[in-house]
XYZ file of C-alpha atoms in Angstrom:
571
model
C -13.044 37.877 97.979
C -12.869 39.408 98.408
C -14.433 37.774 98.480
C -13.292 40.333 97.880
C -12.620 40.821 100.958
C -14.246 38.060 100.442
C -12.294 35.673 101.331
C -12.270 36.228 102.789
C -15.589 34.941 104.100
C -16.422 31.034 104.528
C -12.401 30.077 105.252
C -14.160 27.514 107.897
C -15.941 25.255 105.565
C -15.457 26.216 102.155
C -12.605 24.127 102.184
C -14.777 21.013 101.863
C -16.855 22.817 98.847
C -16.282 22.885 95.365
C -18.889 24.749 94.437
C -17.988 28.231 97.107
C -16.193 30.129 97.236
C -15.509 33.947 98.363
C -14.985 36.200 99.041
C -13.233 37.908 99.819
C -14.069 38.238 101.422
C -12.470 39.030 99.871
C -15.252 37.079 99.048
C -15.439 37.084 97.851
C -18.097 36.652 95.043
C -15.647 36.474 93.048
C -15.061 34.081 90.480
C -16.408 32.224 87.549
C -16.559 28.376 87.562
C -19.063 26.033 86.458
C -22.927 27.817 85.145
C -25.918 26.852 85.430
C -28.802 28.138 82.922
C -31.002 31.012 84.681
C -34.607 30.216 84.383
C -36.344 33.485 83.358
C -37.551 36.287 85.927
C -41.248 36.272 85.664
C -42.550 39.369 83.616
C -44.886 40.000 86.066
C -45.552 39.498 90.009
C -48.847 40.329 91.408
C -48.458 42.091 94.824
C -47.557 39.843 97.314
C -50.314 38.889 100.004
C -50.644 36.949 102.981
C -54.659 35.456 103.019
C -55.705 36.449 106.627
C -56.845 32.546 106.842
C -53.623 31.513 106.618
C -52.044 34.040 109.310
C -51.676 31.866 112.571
C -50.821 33.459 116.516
C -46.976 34.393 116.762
C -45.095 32.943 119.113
C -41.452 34.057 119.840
C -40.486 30.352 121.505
C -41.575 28.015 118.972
C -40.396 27.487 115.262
C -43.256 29.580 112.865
C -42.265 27.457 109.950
C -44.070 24.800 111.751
C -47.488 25.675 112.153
C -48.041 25.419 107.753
C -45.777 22.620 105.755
C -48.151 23.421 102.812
C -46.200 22.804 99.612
C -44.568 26.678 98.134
C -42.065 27.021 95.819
C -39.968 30.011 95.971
C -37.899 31.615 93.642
C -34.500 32.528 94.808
C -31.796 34.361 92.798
C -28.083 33.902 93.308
C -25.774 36.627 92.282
C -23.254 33.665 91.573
C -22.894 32.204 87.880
C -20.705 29.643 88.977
C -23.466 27.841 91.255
C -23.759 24.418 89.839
C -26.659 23.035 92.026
C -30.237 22.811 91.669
C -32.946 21.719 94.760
C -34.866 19.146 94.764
C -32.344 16.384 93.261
C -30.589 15.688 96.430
C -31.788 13.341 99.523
C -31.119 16.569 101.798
C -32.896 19.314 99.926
C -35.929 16.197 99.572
C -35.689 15.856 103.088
C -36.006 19.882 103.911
C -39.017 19.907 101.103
C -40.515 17.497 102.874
C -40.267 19.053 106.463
C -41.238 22.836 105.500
C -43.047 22.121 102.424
C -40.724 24.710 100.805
C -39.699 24.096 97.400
C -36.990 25.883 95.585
C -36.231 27.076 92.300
C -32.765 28.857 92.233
C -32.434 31.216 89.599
C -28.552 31.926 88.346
C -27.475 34.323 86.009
C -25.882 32.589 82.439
C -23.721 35.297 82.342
C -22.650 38.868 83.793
C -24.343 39.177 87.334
C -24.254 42.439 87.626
C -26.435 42.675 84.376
C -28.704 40.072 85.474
C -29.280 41.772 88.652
C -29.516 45.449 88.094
C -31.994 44.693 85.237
C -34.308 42.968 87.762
C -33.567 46.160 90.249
C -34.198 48.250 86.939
C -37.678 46.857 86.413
C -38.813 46.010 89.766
C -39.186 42.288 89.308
C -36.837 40.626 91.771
C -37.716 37.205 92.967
C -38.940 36.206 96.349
C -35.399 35.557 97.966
C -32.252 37.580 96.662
C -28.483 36.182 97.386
C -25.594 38.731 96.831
C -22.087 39.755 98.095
C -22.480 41.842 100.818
C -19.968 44.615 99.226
C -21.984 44.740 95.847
C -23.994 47.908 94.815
C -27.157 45.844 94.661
C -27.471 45.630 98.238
C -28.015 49.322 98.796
C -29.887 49.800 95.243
C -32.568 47.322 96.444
C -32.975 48.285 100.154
C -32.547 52.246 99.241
C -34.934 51.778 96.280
C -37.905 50.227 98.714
C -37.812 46.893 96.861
C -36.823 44.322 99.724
C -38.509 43.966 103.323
C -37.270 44.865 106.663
C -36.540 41.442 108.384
C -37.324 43.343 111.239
C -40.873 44.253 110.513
C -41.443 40.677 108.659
C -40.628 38.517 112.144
C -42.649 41.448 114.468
C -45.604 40.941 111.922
C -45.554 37.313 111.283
C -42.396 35.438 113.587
C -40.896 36.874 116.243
C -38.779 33.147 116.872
C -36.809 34.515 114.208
C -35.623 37.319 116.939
C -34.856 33.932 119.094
C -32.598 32.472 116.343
C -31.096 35.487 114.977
C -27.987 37.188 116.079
C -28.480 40.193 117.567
C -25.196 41.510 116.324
C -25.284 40.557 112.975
C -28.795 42.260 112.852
C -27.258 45.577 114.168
C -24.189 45.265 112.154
C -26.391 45.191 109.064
C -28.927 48.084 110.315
C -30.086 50.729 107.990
C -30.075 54.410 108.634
C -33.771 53.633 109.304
C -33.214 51.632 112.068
C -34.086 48.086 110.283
C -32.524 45.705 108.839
C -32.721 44.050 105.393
C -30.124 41.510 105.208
C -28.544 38.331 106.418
C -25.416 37.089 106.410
C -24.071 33.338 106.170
C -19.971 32.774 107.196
C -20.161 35.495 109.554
C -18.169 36.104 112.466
C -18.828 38.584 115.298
C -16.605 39.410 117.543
C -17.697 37.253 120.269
C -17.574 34.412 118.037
C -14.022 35.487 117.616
C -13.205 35.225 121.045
C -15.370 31.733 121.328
C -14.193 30.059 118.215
C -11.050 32.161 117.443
C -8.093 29.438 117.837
C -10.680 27.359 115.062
C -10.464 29.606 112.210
C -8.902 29.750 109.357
C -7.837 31.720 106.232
C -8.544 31.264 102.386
C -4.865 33.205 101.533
C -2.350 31.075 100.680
C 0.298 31.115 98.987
C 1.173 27.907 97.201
C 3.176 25.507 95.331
C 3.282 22.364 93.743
C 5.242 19.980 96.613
C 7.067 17.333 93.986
C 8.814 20.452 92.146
C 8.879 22.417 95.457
C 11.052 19.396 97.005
C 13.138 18.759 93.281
C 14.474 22.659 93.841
C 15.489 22.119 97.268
C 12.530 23.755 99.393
C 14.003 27.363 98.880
C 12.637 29.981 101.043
C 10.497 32.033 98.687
C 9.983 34.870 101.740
C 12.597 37.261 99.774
C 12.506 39.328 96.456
C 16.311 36.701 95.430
C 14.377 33.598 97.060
C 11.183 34.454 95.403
C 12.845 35.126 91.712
C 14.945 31.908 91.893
C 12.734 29.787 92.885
C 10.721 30.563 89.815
C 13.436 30.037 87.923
C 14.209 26.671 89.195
C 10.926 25.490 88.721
C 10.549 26.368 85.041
C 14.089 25.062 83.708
C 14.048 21.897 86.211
C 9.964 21.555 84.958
C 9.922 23.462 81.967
C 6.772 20.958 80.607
C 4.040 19.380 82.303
C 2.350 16.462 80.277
C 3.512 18.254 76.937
C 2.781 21.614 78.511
C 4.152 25.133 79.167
C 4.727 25.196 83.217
C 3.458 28.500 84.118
C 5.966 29.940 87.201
C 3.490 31.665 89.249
C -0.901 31.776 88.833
C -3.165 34.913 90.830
C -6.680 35.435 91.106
C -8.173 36.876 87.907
C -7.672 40.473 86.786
C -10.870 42.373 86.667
C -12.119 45.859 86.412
C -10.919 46.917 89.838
C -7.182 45.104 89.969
C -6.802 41.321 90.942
C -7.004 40.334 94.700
C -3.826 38.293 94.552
C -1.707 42.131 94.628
C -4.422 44.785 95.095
C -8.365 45.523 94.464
C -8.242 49.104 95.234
C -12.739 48.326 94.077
C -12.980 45.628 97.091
C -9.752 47.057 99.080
C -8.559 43.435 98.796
C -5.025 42.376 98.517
C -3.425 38.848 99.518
C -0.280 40.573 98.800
C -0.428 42.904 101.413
C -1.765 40.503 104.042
C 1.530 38.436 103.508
C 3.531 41.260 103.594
C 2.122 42.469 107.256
C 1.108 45.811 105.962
C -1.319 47.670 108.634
C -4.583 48.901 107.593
C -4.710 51.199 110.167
C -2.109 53.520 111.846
C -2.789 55.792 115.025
C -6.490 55.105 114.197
C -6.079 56.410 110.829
C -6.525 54.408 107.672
C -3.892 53.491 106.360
C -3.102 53.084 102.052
C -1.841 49.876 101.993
C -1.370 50.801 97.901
C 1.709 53.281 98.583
C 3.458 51.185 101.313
C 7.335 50.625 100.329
C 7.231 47.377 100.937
C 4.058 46.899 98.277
C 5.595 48.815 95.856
C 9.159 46.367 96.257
C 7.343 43.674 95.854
C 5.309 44.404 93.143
C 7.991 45.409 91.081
C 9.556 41.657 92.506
C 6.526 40.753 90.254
C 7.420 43.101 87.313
C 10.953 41.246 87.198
C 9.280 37.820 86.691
C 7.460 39.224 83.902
C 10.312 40.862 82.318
C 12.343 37.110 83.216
C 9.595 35.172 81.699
C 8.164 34.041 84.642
C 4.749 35.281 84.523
C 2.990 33.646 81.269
C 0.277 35.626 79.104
C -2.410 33.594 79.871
C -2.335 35.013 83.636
C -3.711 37.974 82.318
C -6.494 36.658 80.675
C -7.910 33.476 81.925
C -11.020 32.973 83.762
C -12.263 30.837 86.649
C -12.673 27.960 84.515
C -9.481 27.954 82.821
C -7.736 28.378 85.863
C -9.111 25.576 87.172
C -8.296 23.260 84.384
C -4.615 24.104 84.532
C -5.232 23.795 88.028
C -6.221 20.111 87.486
C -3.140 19.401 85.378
C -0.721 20.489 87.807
C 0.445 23.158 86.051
C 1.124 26.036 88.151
C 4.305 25.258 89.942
C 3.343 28.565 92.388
C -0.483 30.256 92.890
C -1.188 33.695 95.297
C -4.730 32.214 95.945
C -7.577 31.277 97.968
C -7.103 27.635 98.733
C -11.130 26.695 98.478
C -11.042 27.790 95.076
C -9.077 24.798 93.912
C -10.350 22.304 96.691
C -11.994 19.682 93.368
C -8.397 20.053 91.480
C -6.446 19.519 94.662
C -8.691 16.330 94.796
C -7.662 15.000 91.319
C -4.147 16.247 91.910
C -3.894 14.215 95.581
C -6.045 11.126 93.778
C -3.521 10.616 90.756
C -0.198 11.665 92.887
C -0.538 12.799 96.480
C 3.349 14.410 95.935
C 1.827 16.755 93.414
C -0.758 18.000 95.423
C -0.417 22.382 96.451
C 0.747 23.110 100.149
C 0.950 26.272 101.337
C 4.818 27.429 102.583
C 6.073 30.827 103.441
C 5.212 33.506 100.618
C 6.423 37.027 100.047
C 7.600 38.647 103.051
C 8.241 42.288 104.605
C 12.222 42.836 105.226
C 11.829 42.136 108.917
C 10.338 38.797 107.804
C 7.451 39.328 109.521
C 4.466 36.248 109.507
C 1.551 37.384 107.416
C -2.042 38.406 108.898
C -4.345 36.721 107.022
C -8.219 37.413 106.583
C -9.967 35.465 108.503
C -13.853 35.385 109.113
C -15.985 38.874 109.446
C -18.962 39.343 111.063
C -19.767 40.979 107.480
C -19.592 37.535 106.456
C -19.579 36.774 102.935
C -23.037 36.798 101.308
C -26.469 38.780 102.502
C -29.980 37.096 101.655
C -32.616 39.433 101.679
C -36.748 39.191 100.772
C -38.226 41.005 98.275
C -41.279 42.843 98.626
C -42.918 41.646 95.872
C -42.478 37.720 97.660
C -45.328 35.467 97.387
C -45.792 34.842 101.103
C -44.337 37.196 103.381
C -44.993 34.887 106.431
C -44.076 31.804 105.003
C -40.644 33.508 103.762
C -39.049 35.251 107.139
C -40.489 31.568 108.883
C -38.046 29.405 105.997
C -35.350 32.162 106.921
C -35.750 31.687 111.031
C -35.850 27.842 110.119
C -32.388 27.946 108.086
C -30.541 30.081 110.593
C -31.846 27.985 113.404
C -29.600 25.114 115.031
C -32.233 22.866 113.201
C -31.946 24.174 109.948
C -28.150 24.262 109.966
C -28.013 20.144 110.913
C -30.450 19.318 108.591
C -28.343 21.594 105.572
C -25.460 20.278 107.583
C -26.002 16.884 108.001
C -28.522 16.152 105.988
C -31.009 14.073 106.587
C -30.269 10.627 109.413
C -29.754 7.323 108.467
C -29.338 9.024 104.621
C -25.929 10.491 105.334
C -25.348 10.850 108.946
C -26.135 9.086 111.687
C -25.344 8.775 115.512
C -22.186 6.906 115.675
C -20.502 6.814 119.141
C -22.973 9.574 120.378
C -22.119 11.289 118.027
C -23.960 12.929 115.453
C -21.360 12.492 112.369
C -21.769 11.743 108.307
C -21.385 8.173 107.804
C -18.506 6.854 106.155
C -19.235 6.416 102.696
C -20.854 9.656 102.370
C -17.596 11.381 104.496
C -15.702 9.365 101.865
C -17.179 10.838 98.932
C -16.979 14.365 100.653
C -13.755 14.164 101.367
C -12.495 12.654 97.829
C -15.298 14.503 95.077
C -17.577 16.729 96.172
C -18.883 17.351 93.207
C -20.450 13.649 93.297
C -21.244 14.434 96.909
C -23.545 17.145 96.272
C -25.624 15.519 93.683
C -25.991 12.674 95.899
C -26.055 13.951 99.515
C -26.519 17.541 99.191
C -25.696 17.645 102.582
C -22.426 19.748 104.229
C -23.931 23.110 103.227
C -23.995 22.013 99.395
C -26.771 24.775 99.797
C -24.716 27.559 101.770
C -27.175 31.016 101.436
C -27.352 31.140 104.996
C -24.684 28.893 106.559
C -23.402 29.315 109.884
C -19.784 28.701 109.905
C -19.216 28.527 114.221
C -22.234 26.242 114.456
C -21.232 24.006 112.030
C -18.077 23.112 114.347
C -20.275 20.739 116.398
C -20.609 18.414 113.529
C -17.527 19.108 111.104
C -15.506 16.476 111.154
C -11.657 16.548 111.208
C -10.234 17.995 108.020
C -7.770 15.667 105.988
C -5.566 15.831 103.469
C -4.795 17.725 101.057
C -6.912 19.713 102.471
C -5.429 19.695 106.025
C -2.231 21.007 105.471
C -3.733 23.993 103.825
C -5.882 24.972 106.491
C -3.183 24.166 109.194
C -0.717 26.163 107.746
C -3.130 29.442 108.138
C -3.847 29.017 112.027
C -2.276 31.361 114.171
C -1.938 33.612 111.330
C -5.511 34.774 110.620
C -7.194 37.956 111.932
C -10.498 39.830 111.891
C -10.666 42.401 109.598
C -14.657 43.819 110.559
C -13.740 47.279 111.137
C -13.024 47.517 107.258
C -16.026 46.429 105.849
C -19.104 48.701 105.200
C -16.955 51.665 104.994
C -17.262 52.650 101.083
C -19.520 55.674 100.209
C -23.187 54.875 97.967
C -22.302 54.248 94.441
C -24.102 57.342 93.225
C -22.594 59.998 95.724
C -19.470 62.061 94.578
C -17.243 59.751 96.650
C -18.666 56.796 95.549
C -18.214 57.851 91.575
C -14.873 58.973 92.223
C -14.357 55.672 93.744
C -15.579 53.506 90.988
C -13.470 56.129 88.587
C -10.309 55.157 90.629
C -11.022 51.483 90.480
C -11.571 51.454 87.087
C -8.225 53.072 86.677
C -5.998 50.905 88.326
C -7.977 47.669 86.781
C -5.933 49.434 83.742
C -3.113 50.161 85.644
C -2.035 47.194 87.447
C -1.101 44.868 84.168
C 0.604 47.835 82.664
C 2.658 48.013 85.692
C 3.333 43.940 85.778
C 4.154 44.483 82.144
C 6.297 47.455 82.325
C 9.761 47.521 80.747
C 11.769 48.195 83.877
C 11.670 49.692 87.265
C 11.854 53.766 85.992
C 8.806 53.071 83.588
C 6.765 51.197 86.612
C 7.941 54.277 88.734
C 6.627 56.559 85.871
C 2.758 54.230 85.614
C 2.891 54.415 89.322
C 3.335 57.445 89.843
C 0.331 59.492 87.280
C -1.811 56.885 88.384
C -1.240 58.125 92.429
C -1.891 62.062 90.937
C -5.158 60.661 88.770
C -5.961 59.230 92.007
C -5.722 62.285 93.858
C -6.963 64.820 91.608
C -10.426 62.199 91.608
C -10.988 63.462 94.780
C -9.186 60.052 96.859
C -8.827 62.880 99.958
C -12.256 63.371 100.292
C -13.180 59.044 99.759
C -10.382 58.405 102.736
C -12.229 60.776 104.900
C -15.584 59.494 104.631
C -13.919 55.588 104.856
C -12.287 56.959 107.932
C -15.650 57.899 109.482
C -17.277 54.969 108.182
C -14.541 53.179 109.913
C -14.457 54.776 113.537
C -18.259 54.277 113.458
C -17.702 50.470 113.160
C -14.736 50.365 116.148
C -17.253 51.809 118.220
C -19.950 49.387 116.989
C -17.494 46.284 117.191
C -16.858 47.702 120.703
C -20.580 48.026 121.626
C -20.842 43.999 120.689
C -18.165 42.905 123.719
C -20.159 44.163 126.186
């Protein structure tokens, strides 16, 4: 989030959705909220086919999608239980129907995603569009098992305007060993559009806390191991209930399999901790493991101490998306090591009952020279890929919907939404009116069902296009977003660089995730600072005797591959 690295990933407008959010970056992909049933994956697909009569003269300078607005449904699966939203209830995905012809039934997993999706990979039966993390295994299962189409060869064949709308270094970013590509990404941020847009973005790390009891301690400065620890303390015997209930001192990301991306997700490489610490990635041009810096290890044993204090409840360690957010709702986290679009709804309630006990992001955990944090910003990895299968029901008709959404045009109308319905031009400018800015701004849960508009439907959103419409952020949201400027970076050069699940560095890497997933609470939860040093230190010789050497070499030529390619995209 991240989203994974996720994070990392949409930090430009998931802060005005509810229903994102990722990342990691550190995407990140990454967390459980609200689901929504999965409709079942047909049994059986016949072999998809394009009837010649229907084929129509390409033309690279006009939009394909318009030359047949027949009615088609497709089926498109989301790798993301948490997505709430269905098409065809909202005036804006109406209004898109209605323009294309395209209909669309999304198809979300009840449950594990992973499952869901490797046992459509297993038995061949994906649907027509596929939505997924960029970092997650399925990507490379379907594109090195044959089972999804070369964008490439679907716009040469049917519409080359998609080569028009496309980036070009996005599309080489994501190219296969064959030459193709398979893939495309929304939130994504090349380095151009760093250069362009740069001063506009914005992180999803924060580190937060609750301003009324932030302002009853005395606004300490949390940026030290002391600060940190008292300020905890503070909080819980000045606030030790909220509304009859347990304050809880200090809330992270959930743990999972591979760590938690609040301290480290050695599975993802993701760590808010170590982008508020400062900690390099790279030294000389040699990758650096953030994991054994002395400054992570201080400060995660900082976090051992608030355990063994009582400063780090139980519940931490177990809840999920959705109880996270509840508690999120009630206010009672006094501090949270979080992405900040992850509780936009509950900051909403929060600000609507009491704007002084809204979250605002302040000065986290520091490195001893006090040094500001580097946040994530946006990648050009992005934070999701959307790719066609083979087996779609109209290859033409699907890579011309694709080149539609990517296109200025299809970003305003999933943008905007549809004019005079909720936007309109309002002192030449194209802007959401203000009742349905209003509800965007205050619920946007209720502003998806009833707009559907601001990239409610975000597959393939364009984050640096967007800016021509957004308006100006507001409160609480604002000071959030604020607080990350100047502070973010682009972290590119990182992504892609982790070896095929089934090669011996990519087992050995999923072995050494797995093993600090079942490390990391151990070392939260250890005793004192000899029997974290003891945890610590067989889990570094596991690590090495699984063959880490060999998995940092191949990430390091992954990585100089991607400087170069980075490079290439400048010129």
């Amino acid at each position: 989030m991240n989203m994974r690295k996720k994070w990392l990933m949409l930090a430009l407008v998931a802060s005005l959705m509810t229903t994102v959010v990722a990342c990691s970056g550190n995407n990140n992909n990454e967390k459980a909220s609200e689901s929504s049933p999965a409709p079942s994956v047909k049994a059986s697909e016949p072999a998809a086919t394009t009837p010649a009569a229907t084929e129509t003269a390409a033309n690279a300078d006009e939009p394909g999608w318009k030359a047949d607005t027949s009615p088609i449904t497709f089926d498109w699966y989301l790798n993301f239980a948490w997505f709430p939203n269905k098409w065809g209830v909202d005036p804006t995905s109406q209004y898109v129907t209605k323009k294309t012809g395209v209909n669309i039934n999304f198809i979300v997993p009840a449950g594990n995603e992973n499952e869901k999706l490797n046992a459509m990979i297993a038995s061949n039966q994906l649907p027509d569009f596929i939505t997924l993390g960029w970092w997650e295994e399925g990507v490379k299962k379907m594109i090195e098992g044959g089972l999804v189409d070369s964008l490439d060869d679907l716009a040469n064949q049917y519409d080359p305007y998609f080569f028009k709308v496309a980036d070009g270094a996005k599309l080489s970013w994501y190219q296969q060993p064959d030459g193709k590509t398979y893939g495309y990404p929304n939130a994504s941020a090349s380095p151009v559009d760093f250069k362009t847009y740069g001063t506009q973005f914005i992180s999803n790390q924060t580190f937060v806390v609750r301003k009324d009891i932030y302002e009853a301690i005395g606004k300490p400065d949390m940026r030290t191991p002391e600060g940190f620890l008292n300020a905890l303390k503070l909080a819980k015997e000045k606030f030790p209930e909220i509304n009859g209930a347990p304050l809880i001192p200090i809330g992270f990301h959930e743990f999972n399999e591979n760590g938690n991306y609040s301290f480290f997700d050695v599975g993802q490489d993701s760590s808010y901790l170590s982008s508020f610490l400062a900690l390099p990635r790279e030294k000389d041009g040699k990758l650096y493991d953030r994991l054994t810096d002395p400054e992570m290890v201080k400060w995660l044993k900082v976090f051992r101490q608030a355990n063994q204090d009582g400063l780090i409840s139980k519940d931490v360690f177990v809840d999920k998306r959705a109880q996270m957010e509840e508690k999120i709702a009630q206010g009672r986290y006094f501090a949270m090591l979080y992405q900040r679009t992850d509780f936009a709804a509950q900051q909403n309630v929060l600000f609507a009952n009491d704007p002084n006990s809204v979250y605002i992001a302040v000065d986290g955990p520091a490195n001893a020279n006090l040094d500001a944090p580097t946040l994530a910003g946006p990648a050009i990895s992005g934070w999701t890929v959307t790719l066609i299968s083979k087996k779609v029901k109209d290859k033409e008709r699907a890579i011309k919907f694709l080149s539609y959404l990517i296109s200025e045009e299809g970003q305003k109308d999933l943008y905007l939404g549809e004019k005079g319905v909720s936007y309109d031009t309002i002192d030449g400018k194209d802007q959401f009116l203000p009742d349905a800015l209003k509800l965007m701004q205050t619920d946007r849960s209720a502003f998806d069902k009833k707009y559907g508009s601001s990239y409610t439907f975000w597959m393939l959103m364009d984050t640096n296009m967007n800016l021509q419409w957004a308006p100006p952020s507001v409160e609480p949201a604002k000071q959030l977003e604020d607080w990350t400027k100047g502070k973010t970076a682009s972290y590119s050069q990182y992504d892609l660089i982790n070896p095929p699940a089934t090669s011996e560095e990519g087992i050995n890497a999923t072995k050494i995730g797995n093993e600090w997933g079942k490390v990391l609470p151990k070392l939260l939860l250890s005793k004192s600072d000899a029997d974290f040093d003891k945890i610590f230190a067989d889990f570094i010789a596991k690590r090495d005797k699984t063959g880490f050497a060999a998995l940092q070499t191949y990430r390091q030529g992954k990585y100089e591959e991607n400087v170069k390619k980075l490079a290439a995209f400048l010129k």
